[in-house]
Coordinates of C-alpha atoms in Angstrom, one line a residue:
M201 CA 50.9 91.7 90.9
L202 CA 51.5 95.2 89.5
A203 CA 48.2 95.3 87.6
Q204 CA 46.4 93.8 90.7
R205 CA 47.9 96.0 93.4
Y206 CA 49.5 99.0 91.8
P207 CA 47.3 99.7 88.8
Q208 CA 48.1 103.4 88.9
D209 CA 51.8 102.9 88.3
Y210 CA 51.8 101.6 84.7
D211 CA 50.0 102.4 81.5
G212 CA 51.1 99.1 80.0
I213 CA 52.5 95.8 81.2
I214 CA 53.9 92.9 79.2
A215 CA 54.2 89.8 81.4
L216 CA 56.2 86.8 80.1
F217 CA 55.7 83.4 81.7
P218 CA 54.5 85.1 84.9
A219 CA 54.6 83.5 88.3
T220 CA 50.9 84.0 89.1
N221 CA 49.4 81.9 91.8
W222 CA 52.9 81.9 93.4
V223 CA 52.1 79.9 96.6
K224 CA 50.4 77.1 94.5
F225 CA 52.6 76.6 91.5
F226 CA 55.7 76.0 93.8
W227 CA 54.1 72.7 94.8
A228 CA 54.0 71.5 91.2
S229 CA 57.8 71.6 91.1
Y230 CA 58.1 69.7 94.4
W231 CA 55.5 67.1 93.5
P232 CA 57.7 64.7 91.5
K233 CA 60.2 64.5 94.3
F234 CA 57.5 63.8 96.8
V235 CA 56.0 61.0 94.6
M236 CA 59.5 59.5 94.2
D237 CA 60.2 59.7 97.9
E238 CA 56.8 58.2 98.7
K239 CA 57.4 55.3 96.3
G240 CA 61.1 55.0 97.3
V241 CA 62.0 54.7 93.7
Y242 CA 64.2 57.0 91.7
P243 CA 64.3 56.2 87.9
K244 CA 67.2 57.3 85.8
P245 CA 66.9 60.7 84.1
C246 CA 67.3 59.0 80.7
E247 CA 64.0 57.2 81.3
F248 CA 62.1 60.5 81.6
E249 CA 64.0 61.9 78.7
V250 CA 62.9 59.0 76.4
I251 CA 59.3 59.3 77.6
T252 CA 59.3 63.0 76.8
A253 CA 60.7 62.2 73.3
E254 CA 58.0 59.5 72.9
V255 CA 55.1 61.8 73.8
T256 CA 56.4 64.5 71.5
S257 CA 56.7 62.0 68.6
A258 CA 53.2 60.7 69.3
C259 CA 51.5 64.0 69.5
D260 CA 53.6 66.2 67.2
K261 CA 51.5 65.7 64.1
L262 CA 48.1 66.4 65.7
D263 CA 48.2 69.9 64.3
G264 CA 49.0 68.5 60.8
V265 CA 52.7 69.4 60.9
E266 CA 55.8 67.5 62.1
D267 CA 58.0 70.1 63.8
G268 CA 59.0 68.5 67.1
I269 CA 56.3 70.6 68.9
I270 CA 53.1 69.5 70.5
S271 CA 50.7 72.3 69.5
R272 CA 47.5 70.5 70.2
L273 CA 47.9 69.5 73.9
D274 CA 44.1 69.3 74.1
L275 CA 44.3 66.2 71.7
C276 CA 47.3 64.6 73.2
N277 CA 46.2 61.5 75.1
F278 CA 49.6 59.7 75.2
D279 CA 49.9 57.2 78.0
P280 CA 53.6 56.9 79.2
H281 CA 52.9 53.3 80.4
K282 CA 52.8 52.3 76.7
V283 CA 56.6 52.5 76.6
V284 CA 57.3 50.6 79.9
G285 CA 59.7 47.8 79.2
N286 CA 61.3 49.4 76.2
V287 CA 65.0 49.0 76.2
I288 CA 66.8 52.3 75.7
D289 CA 70.4 53.7 75.6
C290 CA 71.3 55.4 78.8
D291 CA 74.6 57.1 78.8
G292 CA 76.2 54.3 76.8
T293 CA 74.5 51.5 78.7
K294 CA 71.3 49.6 78.2
A295 CA 68.3 50.4 80.5
T296 CA 64.6 49.6 80.6
I297 CA 61.9 52.1 81.0
S298 CA 60.3 51.3 84.4
S299 CA 56.6 51.5 85.4
A300 CA 57.8 53.8 88.2
A301 CA 59.2 56.3 85.5
A302 CA 55.8 56.2 83.8
D303 CA 53.9 56.7 87.0
I304 CA 56.1 59.7 88.0
T305 CA 55.9 61.2 84.6
Q306 CA 52.1 61.0 84.6
A307 CA 52.0 62.5 88.1
T308 CA 54.2 65.3 86.9
W309 CA 51.9 66.0 84.0
D310 CA 48.8 65.8 86.1
G311 CA 50.1 68.0 88.9
P312 CA 49.9 67.7 92.7
R313 CA 46.9 65.9 94.3
S314 CA 45.9 65.7 97.9
S315 CA 45.9 62.4 99.9
T316 CA 42.2 62.0 98.9
G317 CA 42.9 62.7 95.2
E318 CA 41.8 66.3 95.1
F319 CA 43.3 68.7 92.7
Q320 CA 45.9 71.0 94.2
W321 CA 47.6 72.6 91.2
Y322 CA 48.4 72.1 87.5
G323 CA 51.2 69.9 86.2
Y324 CA 53.7 70.5 83.4
G325 CA 52.7 70.4 79.7
K326 CA 53.4 67.2 77.8
G327 CA 56.7 67.7 75.9
T328 CA 58.4 69.7 78.7
D329 CA 62.0 68.7 79.4
L330 CA 61.3 67.5 82.9
T331 CA 64.9 66.8 83.8
Q332 CA 66.1 70.2 82.5
A333 CA 69.1 71.4 84.6
I334 CA 68.1 73.8 87.4
T335 CA 64.5 74.5 86.4
G336 CA 63.2 71.0 85.6
P337 CA 60.9 69.5 88.2
I338 CA 62.6 66.1 88.1
Q339 CA 66.2 66.3 89.4
V340 CA 67.7 62.8 89.9
K341 CA 71.4 62.1 90.3
C342 CA 72.8 58.6 89.9
N343 CA 76.1 56.9 90.8
E344 CA 77.2 53.3 89.9
D345 CA 75.0 51.9 92.6
S346 CA 71.8 53.9 92.9
C347 CA 69.8 57.1 92.1
K348 CA 68.4 59.7 94.4
A349 CA 66.1 62.7 93.9
E350 CA 67.9 65.9 94.7
G351 CA 66.6 69.0 96.5
N352 CA 65.2 70.0 99.8
P353 CA 63.0 73.0 98.9
V354 CA 64.1 76.3 100.5
W355 CA 60.6 77.6 100.3
V356 CA 59.3 74.8 102.5
R357 CA 62.2 74.9 105.0
Y358 CA 62.6 78.6 105.5
W359 CA 59.2 80.0 104.8
V360 CA 56.5 77.5 105.5
K361 CA 58.1 75.4 108.2
K362 CA 60.6 78.0 109.4
D363 CA 63.0 75.2 110.1
P364 CA 66.3 75.0 108.1
S365 CA 66.7 71.4 109.1
F366 CA 63.3 70.3 107.9
D367 CA 63.5 67.3 105.5
I368 CA 60.6 67.1 103.0
S369 CA 61.7 63.7 101.9
K370 CA 60.4 62.2 105.2
I371 CA 56.8 63.5 105.1
T372 CA 53.6 61.6 104.6
H373 CA 50.9 62.6 102.1
Q374 CA 48.8 64.1 104.9
E375 CA 51.8 66.2 106.0
W376 CA 52.1 67.3 102.4
D377 CA 48.5 68.4 102.4
D378 CA 49.1 70.3 105.7
L379 CA 52.1 72.1 104.2
V380 CA 50.2 73.1 101.0
H381 CA 47.4 74.4 103.2
A382 CA 49.7 76.3 105.5
S383 CA 51.5 77.9 102.6
I384 CA 48.3 79.2 101.0
N385 CA 46.9 80.4 104.3
E386 CA 50.0 82.4 105.3
F387 CA 51.4 83.7 102.1
D388 CA 48.6 84.0 99.5
S389 CA 47.7 87.5 100.5
I390 CA 51.3 88.5 100.3
I391 CA 52.7 86.9 97.1
G392 CA 49.7 85.0 95.8
T393 CA 49.4 87.2 92.7
S394 CA 46.1 85.5 91.9
D395 CA 43.5 88.2 92.3
P396 CA 41.4 88.2 89.1
D397 CA 39.9 91.6 89.9
L398 CA 41.6 94.0 87.5
S399 CA 38.8 96.6 87.6
A400 CA 41.1 99.4 88.9
F401 CA 43.6 98.7 86.1
K402 CA 40.7 98.8 83.6
R403 CA 39.3 102.1 84.9
R404 CA 42.6 103.9 84.4
S405 CA 42.8 102.5 80.9
G406 CA 45.7 100.2 81.5
R407 CA 46.8 97.6 79.0
M408 CA 48.4 94.2 79.6
I409 CA 49.9 91.5 77.4
N410 CA 50.8 88.1 78.8
W411 CA 52.3 85.1 77.0
H412 CA 53.4 81.7 78.4
G413 CA 55.2 78.7 76.7
T414 CA 53.7 75.3 76.9
V415 CA 57.0 73.6 77.8
D416 CA 58.0 75.9 80.6
A417 CA 59.9 73.7 83.0
A418 CA 59.8 76.2 85.8
I419 CA 56.2 77.5 86.0
P420 CA 53.4 75.3 84.6
F421 CA 51.8 77.3 81.8
N422 CA 48.3 76.2 82.8
G423 CA 48.5 78.5 85.8
S424 CA 48.4 81.4 83.4
T425 CA 45.4 80.0 81.5
D426 CA 43.7 79.4 84.9
Y427 CA 44.3 83.0 85.9
Y428 CA 43.1 84.4 82.6
D429 CA 40.0 82.2 82.7
R430 CA 39.2 83.6 86.1
V431 CA 39.7 87.2 84.9
L432 CA 37.3 86.6 82.0
A433 CA 34.8 85.0 84.3
K434 CA 34.8 88.2 86.4
D435 CA 34.9 90.6 83.5
P436 CA 33.9 89.1 80.1
E437 CA 35.2 92.2 78.4
A438 CA 38.7 91.8 79.8
R439 CA 40.2 91.2 76.3
D440 CA 39.7 94.9 75.7
Y441 CA 42.6 95.7 78.1
Y442 CA 44.3 92.3 78.8
R443 CA 45.3 89.7 76.2
F444 CA 46.9 86.3 76.9
F445 CA 48.8 84.2 74.4
V446 CA 49.9 80.5 74.6
A447 CA 53.2 79.8 72.8
P448 CA 53.5 76.1 71.8
G449 CA 57.0 74.7 72.3
A450 CA 58.4 77.7 74.1
G451 CA 60.2 77.3 77.4
H452 CA 61.0 79.5 80.4
C453 CA 63.5 81.8 78.7
F454 CA 64.1 83.6 75.4
N455 CA 65.3 81.4 72.5
C456 CA 63.9 78.3 74.3
G457 CA 61.8 77.2 71.3
P458 CA 59.8 79.5 69.1
S459 CA 58.9 82.5 71.2
P460 CA 58.1 86.2 70.8
P461 CA 61.2 88.5 71.0
F462 CA 62.1 90.4 74.1
S463 CA 60.4 93.6 72.9
M464 CA 58.1 96.2 74.3
D465 CA 56.7 97.0 70.8
P466 CA 53.4 95.2 71.1
I467 CA 52.4 96.9 74.4
I468 CA 53.7 100.3 73.1
H469 CA 51.6 100.0 70.0
W470 CA 48.6 99.1 72.1
V471 CA 49.0 101.9 74.7
E472 CA 50.2 104.7 72.4
D473 CA 48.5 103.8 69.1
G474 CA 45.5 101.9 70.2
V475 CA 46.4 98.8 68.2
A476 CA 45.5 95.7 70.2
P477 CA 47.5 92.6 69.2
D478 CA 45.5 89.6 67.9
T479 CA 48.7 87.5 67.5
L480 CA 52.3 87.7 68.5
R481 CA 55.1 86.8 66.1
A482 CA 57.2 84.0 67.5
S483 CA 60.5 82.8 66.0
G484 CA 63.3 80.4 66.9
A485 CA 64.3 76.8 66.5
N486 CA 61.5 74.2 66.5
G487 CA 61.8 70.8 68.1
L488 CA 63.7 69.5 65.1
G489 CA 66.3 72.3 65.4
V490 CA 64.9 74.2 62.3
H491 CA 64.4 77.9 62.4
M492 CA 60.7 78.9 62.1
E493 CA 58.4 81.8 62.4
R494 CA 54.8 81.5 63.6
D495 CA 52.1 83.7 65.0
I496 CA 50.9 82.6 68.4
C497 CA 47.2 83.1 68.9
M498 CA 45.3 85.0 71.5
Y499 CA 43.9 82.5 74.0
P500 CA 41.8 80.4 73.5
G501 CA 42.7 80.4 69.8
I502 CA 44.8 77.7 68.3
Q503 CA 47.1 77.6 65.2
H504 CA 45.5 75.9 62.2
Y505 CA 47.8 74.7 59.4
L506 CA 46.8 75.9 55.9
G507 CA 49.5 74.1 54.0
G508 CA 52.8 75.1 52.5
D509 CA 56.1 75.7 54.3
P510 CA 55.5 74.9 58.0
N511 CA 58.4 77.2 59.0
V512 CA 56.6 80.3 57.5
A513 CA 54.1 82.1 59.6
S514 CA 51.7 82.6 56.7
S515 CA 51.2 78.8 56.5
F516 CA 49.0 79.0 59.6
K517 CA 46.0 81.0 60.8
C518 CA 44.4 81.3 64.3
V519 CA 41.0 79.7 64.7

């Protein structure tokens, strides 16, 4: 928003997992609950956790390295229905992965769709911890008898409907569509943060760096790729002043997977020294709990394994 609306205020901006397209990405976090409410089925959290482990295992090695991270999401075609019927350990008891859990997981990866099947927003990256406390989009609580999806979104009740008693669990798919439409119509101009026109920021020689982790459980990372694609479509030379990086395996915090450090150094070097970053150095524990360092690539580049120690950055190059 600062680069879009207040370009004169900053020489450089570094934006980490930004909430661009605010009034749209919210609906991705509500979507799993809506799907569960519509189906009237609430699978146990352990079912989703096992499916996440299975997709990570299936797609981990697509980049040539086993590190507990899905780096090639573009090649990951895992179908969660393949594990339906598998018997799993669930908090010390036996459980079976249900078709409903597979349906809901796929819907969460795909993102919200209208009642006629039209795209509304992006889903969460495969490998994301969907049941992560607080930020995860799937929040299900179980007792001895049953499970129930938690949450009655404040955004919908207080802002869109302006009714504190409104219960989103009771709505139809058409009513869902109406809420999405109303949200965009009323608030996009206020907090939409989706304007791809950065010409004023460019004219005053501003510089911006943005990175987003692929397993962000709060804000789907593809919202950032969508925004950057639209910026490039409007200005093909945008990389001269705005660079975006995708961080495989990084979540919505620092030290949540291999991620760049909380540092202003890259933007300072660009603004003050004229050195634009082609990569950002990420470090942290990989999906297997092993410390690693790796350079994350400027979008749309991807990491290519050259061989050697996969926990050392020099074993990869961006292509």
